[in-house]
């Protein structure tokens, strides 16, 4: 393979006192970094970082799957920028810098490629973090997260091995979640993880921060070809050629304590299209806790109760993003000790019905033109958009409630894994995928299912976002749901159901019902009529222009 051109080797630098180092396109930088630079230009609080372009990242990984000399040089140049702008040092004994390493393709693929957080923590810097912050729990929490993430992402180790050790730790210290574990127990758990890492990989956990960074970048590039990423591209008719950029950014810590946390918000309701903030937030957590679908969010204290000023700031930012990008936005953010940081924004994935309503509302608000709104509706089959409800809602056998993440009514046979979903769907029956947690690895099962039901997770987890975009009914966080995969059955509020039994998910009201109820389908004619009016006016304008041109000729 030939050398990478010098213009591609130099990373894009963003954040801090200086503007972005040079202009870049979406194809080069990927949507994630392109929008980070745009948010930084709007004066929003974006942590410093840099991005390796798609073309460079694709060529800078060796055939053996390692980091080339060019990749190492580019990473070192980018890290020097973040160090200068932040005043922190990567691997330093005082005020150490930790970074996140994220994918960033030119097409949005939420959760389909890999991310590594807290890169740079090791036996030396864990003590430095304690000295500089006075927060030993933060230091050990970051370390244990990196060890597990590194094993799973870089070495493709099973998450179950670490999950079982975490469960043992929770039982030993009487905690209900990892957020309740004290720092001494977290330190012991991290040492346990380090031993497990060596056992699973056959090599000690890397203590060199630059080696961590290099291996993380390689893993992110390679995740473009992961099974779930390929399945997502196939489901959305996306080609395999673009590849992914690599975005490296200074860590901000949502797991720094009670006035910190991580969240995902939509500027409008992505299920209905209603003009209201749609937000999930988890206190004392990092972003992956929210989007992974592994955590229960239903009982979380609302953000506005403890941090009302932050909630108001987020509402203002949501409006600013819509104005800047001309469309509804989904954005990720972190709050560290009460200070808000923006980590990502992108066009919001939404149901077809929500897309229709949002387009009409954006035109009415003067944020976009009818022509732009029609462009936003490209690829949506408006002829199939409908509102679905139960014909006899009071006559159905109610089982339990859950949090709606995708509206509508879905009726189908209960299935407990991807293989069963594909098998029964191929036989011609609609299926409902019932899982403990939403996971992007289930994309193939989500694609063939009419609806998804989970015991854990929130409305803004990556898998819920994907399900909603595909127009699937989705209910998450059902506390009464206990899947029993080995027995091919599940229990819902004491009711035992076998795989293949008929079930109904009412995404409009967050209800789980037994049997096969009758549904009513209704067209949103008022919204569709407005779209048709746009088309007629634009067509009439084009005809008038064409006639004038012909006469002039």
Short mmCIF file of C-alpha atoms in Angstrom, two decimals:
data_model
loop_
_atom_site.label_atom_id
_atom_site.label_comp_id
_atom_site.label_asym_id
_atom_site.label_seq_id
_atom_site.Cartn_x
_atom_site.Cartn_y
_atom_site.Cartn_z
CA UNK A 1 0.00 0.00 0.00
CA UNK A 2 1.33 3.44 -0.94
CA UNK A 3 2.06 6.23 1.48
CA UNK A 4 -0.85 8.36 2.62
CA UNK A 5 -0.74 11.93 1.15
CA UNK A 6 0.52 14.56 3.58
CA UNK A 7 -2.79 16.47 3.42
CA UNK A 8 -4.62 13.41 4.74
CA UNK A 9 -2.03 12.52 7.39
CA UNK A 10 -2.48 15.77 9.31
CA UNK A 11 -5.43 15.51 11.73
CA UNK A 12 -8.22 18.06 11.95
CA UNK A 13 -7.87 19.94 15.24
CA UNK A 14 -10.84 21.51 17.01
CA UNK A 15 -11.82 23.03 20.33
CA UNK A 16 -9.96 25.39 22.62
CA UNK A 17 -9.02 28.99 21.96
CA UNK A 18 -8.18 28.50 18.28
CA UNK A 19 -10.68 27.77 15.53
CA UNK A 20 -10.60 24.43 13.68
CA UNK A 21 -7.18 23.90 12.08
CA UNK A 22 -8.57 23.75 8.53
CA UNK A 23 -11.92 23.31 6.84
CA UNK A 24 -13.04 19.75 6.22
CA UNK A 25 -15.92 17.98 4.53
CA UNK A 26 -18.33 15.43 5.96
CA UNK A 27 -16.78 12.77 3.72
CA UNK A 28 -13.34 13.43 5.24
CA UNK A 29 -14.27 14.00 8.88
CA UNK A 30 -17.44 11.98 9.30
CA UNK A 31 -20.64 13.54 10.62
CA UNK A 32 -19.59 13.32 14.27
CA UNK A 33 -16.48 15.48 13.99
CA UNK A 34 -17.98 17.75 11.31
CA UNK A 35 -20.84 18.62 13.67
CA UNK A 36 -18.50 18.98 16.66
CA UNK A 37 -16.59 21.62 14.72
CA UNK A 38 -19.88 23.31 13.80
CA UNK A 39 -21.01 23.36 17.44
CA UNK A 40 -17.66 24.76 18.51
CA UNK A 41 -18.13 27.50 15.92
CA UNK A 42 -21.53 28.31 17.45
CA UNK A 43 -19.79 28.94 20.78
CA UNK A 44 -21.19 25.82 22.43
CA UNK A 45 -19.06 24.07 25.10
CA UNK A 46 -17.23 21.36 23.13
CA UNK A 47 -14.18 19.60 24.68
CA UNK A 48 -10.97 19.83 22.63
CA UNK A 49 -10.14 17.06 20.20
CA UNK A 50 -8.97 15.99 16.78
CA UNK A 51 -10.08 13.69 14.01
CA UNK A 52 -8.24 11.36 11.64
CA UNK A 53 -9.90 11.41 8.22
CA UNK A 54 -11.76 8.46 6.71
CA UNK A 55 -9.21 8.01 3.93
CA UNK A 56 -6.25 8.21 6.28
CA UNK A 57 -7.79 5.93 8.90
CA UNK A 58 -8.59 3.30 6.28
CA UNK A 59 -4.99 3.25 5.01
CA UNK A 60 -3.14 3.75 8.30
CA UNK A 61 -3.99 0.34 9.76
CA UNK A 62 -1.50 -2.31 8.69
CA UNK A 63 -2.51 -5.54 6.98
CA UNK A 64 -1.72 -7.34 10.23
CA UNK A 65 -4.21 -5.12 12.06
CA UNK A 66 -1.70 -2.86 13.80
CA UNK A 67 -0.93 0.86 13.82
CA UNK A 68 1.37 2.13 11.08
CA UNK A 69 4.10 4.69 11.79
CA UNK A 70 1.93 7.31 10.06
CA UNK A 71 -0.98 6.56 12.39
CA UNK A 72 1.26 6.85 15.47
CA UNK A 73 2.62 10.20 14.25
CA UNK A 74 -0.87 11.59 13.57
CA UNK A 75 -2.12 10.52 17.00
CA UNK A 76 0.88 12.14 18.68
CA UNK A 77 0.27 15.40 16.78
CA UNK A 78 -3.38 15.42 17.80
CA UNK A 79 -2.61 14.68 21.44
CA UNK A 80 -0.15 17.59 21.57
CA UNK A 81 -2.99 19.89 20.44
CA UNK A 82 -5.35 18.66 23.17
CA UNK A 83 -2.58 18.98 25.78
CA UNK A 84 -1.84 22.58 24.73
CA UNK A 85 -5.48 23.64 24.78
CA UNK A 86 -6.48 21.83 27.98
CA UNK A 87 -3.35 22.26 30.12
CA UNK A 88 -3.42 18.53 30.86
CA UNK A 89 -0.80 15.89 30.06
CA UNK A 90 -1.39 12.50 28.46
CA UNK A 91 0.13 10.00 30.89
CA UNK A 92 1.25 12.83 33.21
CA UNK A 93 1.96 12.34 36.92
CA UNK A 94 0.02 15.56 37.64
CA UNK A 95 -3.27 16.62 36.03
CA UNK A 96 -3.44 13.69 33.58
CA UNK A 97 -5.40 13.85 30.34
CA UNK A 98 -7.82 11.06 29.45
CA UNK A 99 -9.47 10.84 26.03
CA UNK A 100 -12.34 9.13 24.28
CA UNK A 101 -11.81 7.38 20.94
CA UNK A 102 -14.92 7.24 18.76
CA UNK A 103 -15.91 6.24 15.27
CA UNK A 104 -17.40 8.79 12.87
CA UNK A 105 -18.66 7.74 9.46
CA UNK A 106 -19.98 10.07 6.72
CA UNK A 107 -23.34 8.33 7.25
CA UNK A 108 -25.01 8.13 10.64
CA UNK A 109 -24.87 4.61 12.12
CA UNK A 110 -25.82 5.03 15.81
CA UNK A 111 -24.09 2.50 18.04
CA UNK A 112 -22.98 0.24 15.21
CA UNK A 113 -19.26 0.92 15.56
CA UNK A 114 -17.03 1.01 18.59
CA UNK A 115 -16.15 3.60 21.20
CA UNK A 116 -13.53 3.53 23.95
CA UNK A 117 -13.66 5.94 26.90
CA UNK A 118 -11.10 6.89 29.55
CA UNK A 119 -8.08 6.03 27.39
CA UNK A 120 -4.91 7.07 29.23
CA UNK A 121 -5.68 5.77 32.70
CA UNK A 122 -3.21 3.23 34.13
CA UNK A 123 -1.49 2.30 37.41
CA UNK A 124 0.33 5.64 37.43
CA UNK A 125 -2.40 8.03 36.30
CA UNK A 126 -5.10 6.51 38.51
CA UNK A 127 -3.17 7.91 41.50
CA UNK A 128 -2.60 11.20 39.66
CA UNK A 129 -6.36 11.57 39.09
CA UNK A 130 -6.96 11.03 42.81
CA UNK A 131 -4.38 13.69 43.70
CA UNK A 132 -5.66 16.25 41.17
CA UNK A 133 -9.40 15.78 41.81
CA UNK A 134 -9.58 14.47 45.36
CA UNK A 135 -12.07 11.93 43.99
CA UNK A 136 -10.77 8.35 44.32
CA UNK A 137 -14.09 6.90 43.21
CA UNK A 138 -13.87 8.73 39.88
CA UNK A 139 -10.32 7.49 39.30
CA UNK A 140 -11.06 3.84 39.95
CA UNK A 141 -14.38 3.94 38.09
CA UNK A 142 -12.59 5.25 34.98
CA UNK A 143 -9.89 2.59 35.27
CA UNK A 144 -12.27 -0.34 35.61
CA UNK A 145 -14.34 0.96 32.67
CA UNK A 146 -11.28 1.19 30.43
CA UNK A 147 -10.02 -2.29 31.30
CA UNK A 148 -13.39 -3.83 30.45
CA UNK A 149 -13.88 -1.68 27.33
CA UNK A 150 -10.39 -2.47 26.08
CA UNK A 151 -10.97 -6.20 26.51
CA UNK A 152 -14.30 -6.10 24.69
CA UNK A 153 -13.45 -3.68 21.87
CA UNK A 154 -9.76 -4.30 21.17
CA UNK A 155 -9.57 -8.00 22.02
CA UNK A 156 -13.23 -8.97 21.38
CA UNK A 157 -13.59 -10.61 24.79
CA UNK A 158 -17.12 -11.46 25.97
CA UNK A 159 -18.81 -8.85 28.15
CA UNK A 160 -20.32 -11.64 30.26
CA UNK A 161 -16.99 -12.42 31.95
CA UNK A 162 -16.76 -8.89 33.35
CA UNK A 163 -20.49 -8.71 34.08
CA UNK A 164 -20.26 -11.75 36.36
CA UNK A 165 -17.38 -10.17 38.33
CA UNK A 166 -19.38 -6.96 38.64
CA UNK A 167 -22.38 -8.91 39.93
CA UNK A 168 -20.16 -10.55 42.57
CA UNK A 169 -18.91 -7.12 43.64
CA UNK A 170 -22.46 -5.74 43.85
CA UNK A 171 -23.55 -8.61 46.06
CA UNK A 172 -20.49 -8.31 48.29
CA UNK A 173 -20.96 -4.59 48.96
CA UNK A 174 -24.76 -4.59 48.97
CA UNK A 175 -25.12 -2.20 46.03
CA UNK A 176 -27.93 -2.30 43.48
CA UNK A 177 -25.89 -0.74 40.65
CA UNK A 178 -22.30 0.13 39.80
CA UNK A 179 -23.03 3.77 40.68
CA UNK A 180 -23.42 2.77 44.34
CA UNK A 181 -20.09 0.94 44.70
CA UNK A 182 -17.63 2.71 47.03
CA UNK A 183 -14.11 3.54 45.86
CA UNK A 184 -12.38 0.77 47.84
CA UNK A 185 -14.62 -1.85 46.28
CA UNK A 186 -14.08 -0.26 42.85
CA UNK A 187 -10.31 -0.45 43.36
CA UNK A 188 -10.57 -4.13 44.24
CA UNK A 189 -12.88 -4.74 41.26
CA UNK A 190 -10.42 -3.00 38.92
CA UNK A 191 -7.56 -5.21 40.12
CA UNK A 192 -9.84 -8.20 39.55
CA UNK A 193 -10.56 -6.91 36.03
CA UNK A 194 -6.83 -6.50 35.33
CA UNK A 195 -6.22 -10.13 36.26
CA UNK A 196 -9.22 -11.23 34.19
CA UNK A 197 -7.93 -9.17 31.25
CA UNK A 198 -4.63 -11.03 31.28
CA UNK A 199 -6.41 -14.36 31.67
CA UNK A 200 -8.70 -13.71 28.68
CA UNK A 201 -6.18 -12.07 26.34
CA UNK A 202 -2.95 -13.78 27.34
CA UNK A 203 -1.25 -10.40 27.79
CA UNK A 204 -1.15 -7.79 30.57
CA UNK A 205 -3.27 -4.67 30.24
CA UNK A 206 -1.15 -2.05 28.39
CA UNK A 207 0.20 0.61 30.75
CA UNK A 208 1.58 2.90 28.00
CA UNK A 209 -1.12 5.53 27.23
CA UNK A 210 0.07 5.99 23.64
CA UNK A 211 -0.13 2.24 23.04
CA UNK A 212 -3.66 2.28 24.47
CA UNK A 213 -4.54 5.10 22.07
CA UNK A 214 -3.03 3.37 19.03
CA UNK A 215 -4.80 0.08 19.72
CA UNK A 216 -8.09 1.88 20.42
CA UNK A 217 -7.86 3.77 17.10
CA UNK A 218 -7.17 0.55 15.19
CA UNK A 219 -10.14 -1.17 16.85
CA UNK A 220 -12.45 1.72 15.94
CA UNK A 221 -11.34 1.57 12.28
CA UNK A 222 -11.82 -2.19 12.15
CA UNK A 223 -15.31 -1.95 13.67
CA UNK A 224 -16.54 -0.61 10.31
CA UNK A 225 -16.50 -4.25 9.20
CA UNK A 226 -18.13 -5.65 12.35
CA UNK A 227 -21.14 -7.91 11.90
CA UNK A 228 -23.59 -5.41 13.40
CA UNK A 229 -22.23 -2.53 11.29
CA UNK A 230 -22.51 -4.60 8.11
CA UNK A 231 -26.07 -5.66 9.06
CA UNK A 232 -27.05 -2.02 9.66
CA UNK A 233 -25.64 -0.91 6.30
CA UNK A 234 -27.46 -3.74 4.57
CA UNK A 235 -30.76 -2.79 6.25
CA UNK A 236 -30.32 0.88 5.24
CA UNK A 237 -28.83 0.28 1.76
CA UNK A 238 -25.52 1.96 2.66
CA UNK A 239 -22.40 1.09 0.67
CA UNK A 240 -19.27 -0.38 2.25
CA UNK A 241 -16.74 2.06 0.78
CA UNK A 242 -16.77 5.22 2.96
CA UNK A 243 -15.22 3.75 6.11
CA UNK A 244 -15.00 5.66 9.36
CA UNK A 245 -13.01 8.57 10.68
CA UNK A 246 -11.53 8.40 14.19
CA UNK A 247 -12.46 11.17 16.62
CA UNK A 248 -10.31 11.62 19.74
CA UNK A 249 -11.59 14.05 22.38
CA UNK A 250 -10.73 15.17 25.90
CA UNK A 251 -12.76 13.24 28.46
CA UNK A 252 -15.24 15.09 30.62
CA UNK A 253 -16.58 13.09 33.52
CA UNK A 254 -20.25 12.46 34.07
CA UNK A 255 -19.22 9.91 36.69
CA UNK A 256 -17.61 12.58 38.91
CA UNK A 257 -20.38 12.53 41.53
CA UNK A 258 -23.92 13.60 42.36
CA UNK A 259 -23.85 16.85 40.35
CA UNK A 260 -22.53 15.07 37.26
CA UNK A 261 -24.08 12.79 34.70
CA UNK A 262 -24.61 11.92 31.05
CA UNK A 263 -27.58 12.35 28.77
CA UNK A 264 -29.08 12.12 25.32
CA UNK A 265 -31.75 14.54 24.12
CA UNK A 266 -33.87 15.11 21.03
CA UNK A 267 -35.02 18.61 20.19
CA UNK A 268 -38.42 17.12 19.30
CA UNK A 269 -40.20 13.90 20.18
CA UNK A 270 -38.80 11.36 17.68
CA UNK A 271 -41.83 9.08 18.05
CA UNK A 272 -44.64 11.58 17.52
CA UNK A 273 -42.84 14.66 16.18
CA UNK A 274 -44.22 16.84 18.99
CA UNK A 275 -42.27 20.07 19.59
CA UNK A 276 -40.94 19.20 23.04
CA UNK A 277 -37.58 18.19 24.48
CA UNK A 278 -37.20 14.40 24.67
CA UNK A 279 -34.42 13.64 27.17
CA UNK A 280 -32.86 10.75 29.08
CA UNK A 281 -30.30 11.54 31.79
CA UNK A 282 -28.39 9.36 34.22
CA UNK A 283 -26.66 10.95 37.20
CA UNK A 284 -23.09 9.93 38.10
CA UNK A 285 -22.68 8.06 34.82
CA UNK A 286 -20.82 8.14 31.52
CA UNK A 287 -22.46 8.35 28.12
CA UNK A 288 -22.18 4.66 27.35
CA UNK A 289 -24.35 3.93 30.40
CA UNK A 290 -27.22 5.80 28.72
CA UNK A 291 -26.86 4.62 25.12
CA UNK A 292 -25.83 1.01 25.79
CA UNK A 293 -29.31 -0.03 26.94
CA UNK A 294 -27.86 -1.89 29.94
CA UNK A 295 -29.21 0.41 32.65
CA UNK A 296 -32.68 1.08 34.02
CA UNK A 297 -33.62 4.74 33.58
CA UNK A 298 -37.29 4.74 34.57
CA UNK A 299 -36.67 5.57 38.25
CA UNK A 300 -33.97 8.18 37.67
CA UNK A 301 -34.42 11.59 39.34
CA UNK A 302 -35.40 14.13 36.63
CA UNK A 303 -32.57 16.43 35.60
CA UNK A 304 -34.63 19.57 36.24
CA UNK A 305 -35.14 18.60 39.88
CA UNK A 306 -31.44 18.75 40.82
CA UNK A 307 -29.99 20.87 38.01
CA UNK A 308 -32.76 23.21 36.78
CA UNK A 309 -30.30 25.70 35.26
CA UNK A 310 -28.69 22.92 33.24
CA UNK A 311 -32.09 21.80 31.96
CA UNK A 312 -32.86 25.34 30.79
CA UNK A 313 -29.44 25.59 29.13
CA UNK A 314 -30.13 22.34 27.25
CA UNK A 315 -33.49 23.67 26.02
CA UNK A 316 -31.77 26.80 24.66
CA UNK A 317 -29.09 24.68 22.98
CA UNK A 318 -31.76 22.45 21.39
CA UNK A 319 -33.38 25.51 19.80
CA UNK A 320 -29.99 26.85 18.68
CA UNK A 321 -29.09 23.53 17.05
CA UNK A 322 -32.38 23.37 15.15
CA UNK A 323 -31.81 26.91 13.91
CA UNK A 324 -28.24 26.14 12.83
CA UNK A 325 -28.88 22.77 11.17
CA UNK A 326 -32.45 23.35 9.95
CA UNK A 327 -33.75 20.06 11.30
CA UNK A 328 -34.62 18.25 14.51
CA UNK A 329 -31.46 17.17 16.33
CA UNK A 330 -30.38 14.31 18.58
CA UNK A 331 -27.48 15.31 20.81
CA UNK A 332 -25.32 13.78 23.52
CA UNK A 333 -23.97 15.73 26.46
CA UNK A 334 -22.14 15.35 29.75
CA UNK A 335 -22.47 17.37 32.93
CA UNK A 336 -19.30 17.48 35.07
CA UNK A 337 -19.80 19.05 38.52
CA UNK A 338 -22.70 21.12 37.16
CA UNK A 339 -20.92 22.27 33.96
CA UNK A 340 -22.44 21.24 30.62
CA UNK A 341 -20.38 19.90 27.70
CA UNK A 342 -21.66 18.97 24.22
CA UNK A 343 -20.30 15.74 22.76
CA UNK A 344 -22.31 15.14 19.60
CA UNK A 345 -25.25 16.27 17.51
CA UNK A 346 -26.85 14.76 14.44
CA UNK A 347 -30.12 14.78 12.55
CA UNK A 348 -32.62 12.99 14.78
CA UNK A 349 -33.61 9.47 13.83
CA UNK A 350 -37.41 9.41 13.91
CA UNK A 351 -40.48 7.43 12.99
CA UNK A 352 -42.06 8.13 9.58
CA UNK A 353 -45.03 9.79 11.33
CA UNK A 354 -42.69 12.00 13.37
CA UNK A 355 -40.74 12.91 10.21
CA UNK A 356 -43.96 14.07 8.58
CA UNK A 357 -45.09 16.16 11.56
CA UNK A 358 -41.63 17.66 12.11
CA UNK A 359 -41.38 18.71 8.45
CA UNK A 360 -44.77 20.46 8.62
CA UNK A 361 -43.89 22.19 11.91
CA UNK A 362 -40.47 23.36 10.70
CA UNK A 363 -42.03 25.01 7.67
CA UNK A 364 -44.74 26.62 9.81
CA UNK A 365 -42.06 27.99 12.16
CA UNK A 366 -40.08 29.43 9.25
CA UNK A 367 -37.00 27.31 10.03
CA UNK A 368 -36.95 25.61 6.61
CA UNK A 369 -38.52 26.16 3.21
CA UNK A 370 -41.11 23.76 1.73
CA UNK A 371 -38.44 22.58 -0.72
CA UNK A 372 -36.05 21.78 2.14
CA UNK A 373 -38.81 20.00 4.06
CA UNK A 374 -39.61 17.85 1.04
CA UNK A 375 -35.93 16.97 0.81
CA UNK A 376 -36.03 15.86 4.46
CA UNK A 377 -38.93 13.54 3.60
CA UNK A 378 -37.03 11.90 0.75
CA UNK A 379 -36.91 8.12 1.21
CA UNK A 380 -40.03 8.03 3.42
CA UNK A 381 -43.02 6.21 1.96
CA UNK A 382 -45.69 8.77 2.85
CA UNK A 383 -48.36 6.52 1.38
CA UNK A 384 -47.75 4.05 4.22
CA UNK A 385 -47.64 6.55 7.11
CA UNK A 386 -50.47 5.88 9.54
CA UNK A 387 -51.57 6.23 13.13
CA UNK A 388 -52.41 2.89 14.77
CA UNK A 389 -54.58 2.34 17.85
CA UNK A 390 -56.46 -0.48 19.57
CA UNK A 391 -60.05 -1.07 18.45
CA UNK A 392 -61.22 -2.10 21.94
CA UNK A 393 -58.56 -0.92 24.42
CA UNK A 394 -60.61 -1.64 27.55
CA UNK A 395 -61.21 -5.27 26.63
CA UNK A 396 -57.56 -6.38 26.46
CA UNK A 397 -55.73 -8.48 29.05
CA UNK A 398 -53.22 -6.04 30.55
CA UNK A 399 -49.90 -7.54 31.69
CA UNK A 400 -47.52 -4.68 32.56
CA UNK A 401 -46.30 -1.20 31.71
CA UNK A 402 -43.04 0.02 30.14
CA UNK A 403 -41.55 3.21 28.73
CA UNK A 404 -42.55 3.89 25.10
CA UNK A 405 -39.59 4.46 22.79
CA UNK A 406 -41.47 3.92 19.51
CA UNK A 407 -45.19 4.51 19.08
CA UNK A 408 -47.84 2.36 17.43
CA UNK A 409 -49.32 -1.06 18.04
CA UNK A 410 -47.39 -4.26 17.32
CA UNK A 411 -48.91 -7.73 17.53
CA UNK A 412 -46.79 -10.80 17.03
CA UNK A 413 -45.28 -14.01 18.35
CA UNK A 414 -42.90 -13.64 21.27
CA UNK A 415 -39.24 -14.46 20.42
CA UNK A 416 -36.24 -14.29 22.72
CA UNK A 417 -33.23 -13.94 20.42
CA UNK A 418 -32.20 -12.95 16.92
CA UNK A 419 -32.15 -16.51 15.56
CA UNK A 420 -35.73 -17.16 16.67
CA UNK A 421 -36.85 -13.80 15.27
CA UNK A 422 -35.38 -14.59 11.86
CA UNK A 423 -36.77 -18.15 11.87
CA UNK A 424 -40.38 -17.27 12.77
CA UNK A 425 -40.41 -14.14 10.60
CA UNK A 426 -39.26 -16.24 7.63
CA UNK A 427 -42.22 -18.56 8.30
CA UNK A 428 -44.55 -15.63 7.75
CA UNK A 429 -45.61 -14.64 11.27
CA UNK A 430 -45.00 -11.17 12.77
CA UNK A 431 -42.64 -11.38 15.75
CA UNK A 432 -41.90 -9.33 18.86
CA UNK A 433 -38.30 -9.45 20.09
CA UNK A 434 -38.23 -9.68 23.91
CA UNK A 435 -34.82 -9.08 25.53
CA UNK A 436 -33.24 -8.22 28.87
CA UNK A 437 -31.62 -5.13 27.37
CA UNK A 438 -31.48 -3.35 24.03
CA UNK A 439 -28.22 -3.99 22.18
CA UNK A 440 -27.07 -2.89 18.76
CA UNK A 441 -25.79 -6.44 18.22
CA UNK A 442 -29.48 -7.38 17.86
CA UNK A 443 -29.86 -5.25 14.71
CA UNK A 444 -30.69 -8.23 12.48
CA UNK A 445 -33.46 -9.30 14.87
CA UNK A 446 -34.76 -5.75 15.24
CA UNK A 447 -34.96 -5.43 11.45
CA UNK A 448 -37.32 -8.43 11.05
CA UNK A 449 -39.45 -7.77 14.15
CA UNK A 450 -42.66 -5.75 14.41
CA UNK A 451 -41.76 -4.59 17.90
CA UNK A 452 -39.18 -4.77 20.68
CA UNK A 453 -39.67 -5.13 24.44
CA UNK A 454 -36.85 -4.92 27.00
CA UNK A 455 -36.47 -5.13 30.76
CA UNK A 456 -33.70 -2.50 30.88
CA UNK A 457 -32.60 0.51 28.88
CA UNK A 458 -33.99 3.92 28.00
CA UNK A 459 -35.70 5.68 25.13
CA UNK A 460 -32.45 7.07 23.79
CA UNK A 461 -30.26 3.95 23.84
CA UNK A 462 -28.67 3.26 20.46
CA UNK A 463 -30.82 0.17 19.85
CA UNK A 464 -34.02 2.06 20.70
CA UNK A 465 -32.98 4.82 18.29
CA UNK A 466 -32.40 2.26 15.52
CA UNK A 467 -35.72 0.52 16.21
CA UNK A 468 -37.58 3.83 16.10
CA UNK A 469 -35.93 4.84 12.82
CA UNK A 470 -37.01 1.52 11.32
CA UNK A 471 -40.59 2.28 12.36
CA UNK A 472 -40.73 -0.46 15.01
CA UNK A 473 -42.88 -0.26 18.12
CA UNK A 474 -40.45 -0.23 21.06
CA UNK A 475 -41.07 -0.49 24.81
CA UNK A 476 -38.12 -0.35 27.22
CA UNK A 477 -37.50 -0.56 30.97
CA UNK A 478 -40.24 -3.07 31.84
CA UNK A 479 -39.41 -3.90 35.46
CA UNK A 480 -41.88 -6.82 35.54
CA UNK A 481 -40.20 -8.58 32.61
CA UNK A 482 -37.90 -11.56 33.34
CA UNK A 483 -36.63 -13.28 30.17
CA UNK A 484 -35.58 -16.90 30.66
CA UNK A 485 -33.64 -17.62 27.51
CA UNK A 486 -32.48 -21.13 28.48
CA UNK A 487 -36.08 -22.21 29.06
CA UNK A 488 -37.31 -20.33 25.94
CA UNK A 489 -39.88 -18.42 27.96
CA UNK A 490 -40.36 -15.23 29.92
CA UNK A 491 -42.38 -13.94 32.86
CA UNK A 492 -44.25 -10.63 32.74
CA UNK A 493 -45.68 -9.54 36.10
CA UNK A 494 -46.11 -13.17 37.14
CA UNK A 495 -47.62 -14.31 33.83
CA UNK A 496 -45.57 -17.05 32.17
CA UNK A 497 -45.29 -16.89 28.38
CA UNK A 498 -43.56 -19.36 26.08
CA UNK A 499 -41.67 -18.46 22.94
CA UNK A 500 -44.19 -18.34 20.11
CA UNK A 501 -47.09 -17.07 22.23
CA UNK A 502 -48.99 -14.06 20.88
CA UNK A 503 -48.35 -10.72 22.52
CA UNK A 504 -49.29 -7.08 21.90
CA UNK A 505 -47.12 -3.99 22.50
CA UNK A 506 -49.06 -0.74 22.83
CA UNK A 507 -46.40 1.87 22.12
CA UNK A 508 -48.93 4.69 22.33
CA UNK A 509 -49.56 4.17 26.04
CA UNK A 510 -46.64 1.99 27.17
CA UNK A 511 -48.71 -1.14 27.79
CA UNK A 512 -48.02 -4.85 27.27
CA UNK A 513 -51.10 -6.92 26.47
CA UNK A 514 -51.80 -10.62 25.99
CA UNK A 515 -53.24 -12.09 22.81
CA UNK A 516 -54.02 -10.70 19.36
CA UNK A 517 -56.23 -7.61 19.71
CA UNK A 518 -57.83 -5.84 16.77
CA UNK A 519 -56.20 -2.59 15.65
CA UNK A 520 -57.46 0.52 13.84
CA UNK A 521 -55.34 2.29 11.23
CA UNK A 522 -55.83 5.98 10.39
CA UNK A 523 -54.09 8.23 7.88
CA UNK A 524 -52.77 11.66 9.08
CA UNK A 525 -54.63 13.38 6.22
CA UNK A 526 -54.20 16.95 7.48
CA UNK A 527 -50.40 16.63 7.52
CA UNK A 528 -50.29 14.84 4.18
CA UNK A 529 -52.45 17.53 2.60
CA UNK A 530 -49.96 20.22 3.60
CA UNK A 531 -47.14 18.29 1.96
CA UNK A 532 -49.23 17.92 -1.19
CA UNK A 533 -49.85 21.69 -1.17
CA UNK A 534 -46.08 22.33 -1.07
CA UNK A 535 -45.58 20.10 -4.07
CA UNK A 536 -48.29 21.83 -6.07
CA UNK A 537 -46.97 25.31 -5.30
CA UNK A 538 -43.41 24.31 -6.15
CA UNK A 539 -44.53 22.63 -9.37
CA UNK A 540 -46.55 25.71 -10.33
CA UNK A 541 -43.54 27.93 -9.66
CA UNK A 542 -41.31 25.73 -11.81
CA UNK A 543 -43.82 25.84 -14.66
CA UNK A 544 -44.03 29.64 -14.44
CA UNK A 545 -40.23 29.93 -14.53
CA UNK A 546 -39.96 27.53 -17.46
CA UNK A 547 -42.60 29.50 -19.42
CA UNK A 548 -40.78 32.81 -18.78
CA UNK A 549 -37.49 31.31 -19.95
CA UNK A 550 -39.11 29.94 -23.10
CA UNK A 551 -40.65 33.34 -23.95
CA UNK A 552 -37.33 35.10 -23.37
CA UNK A 553 -35.63 32.67 -25.72
#
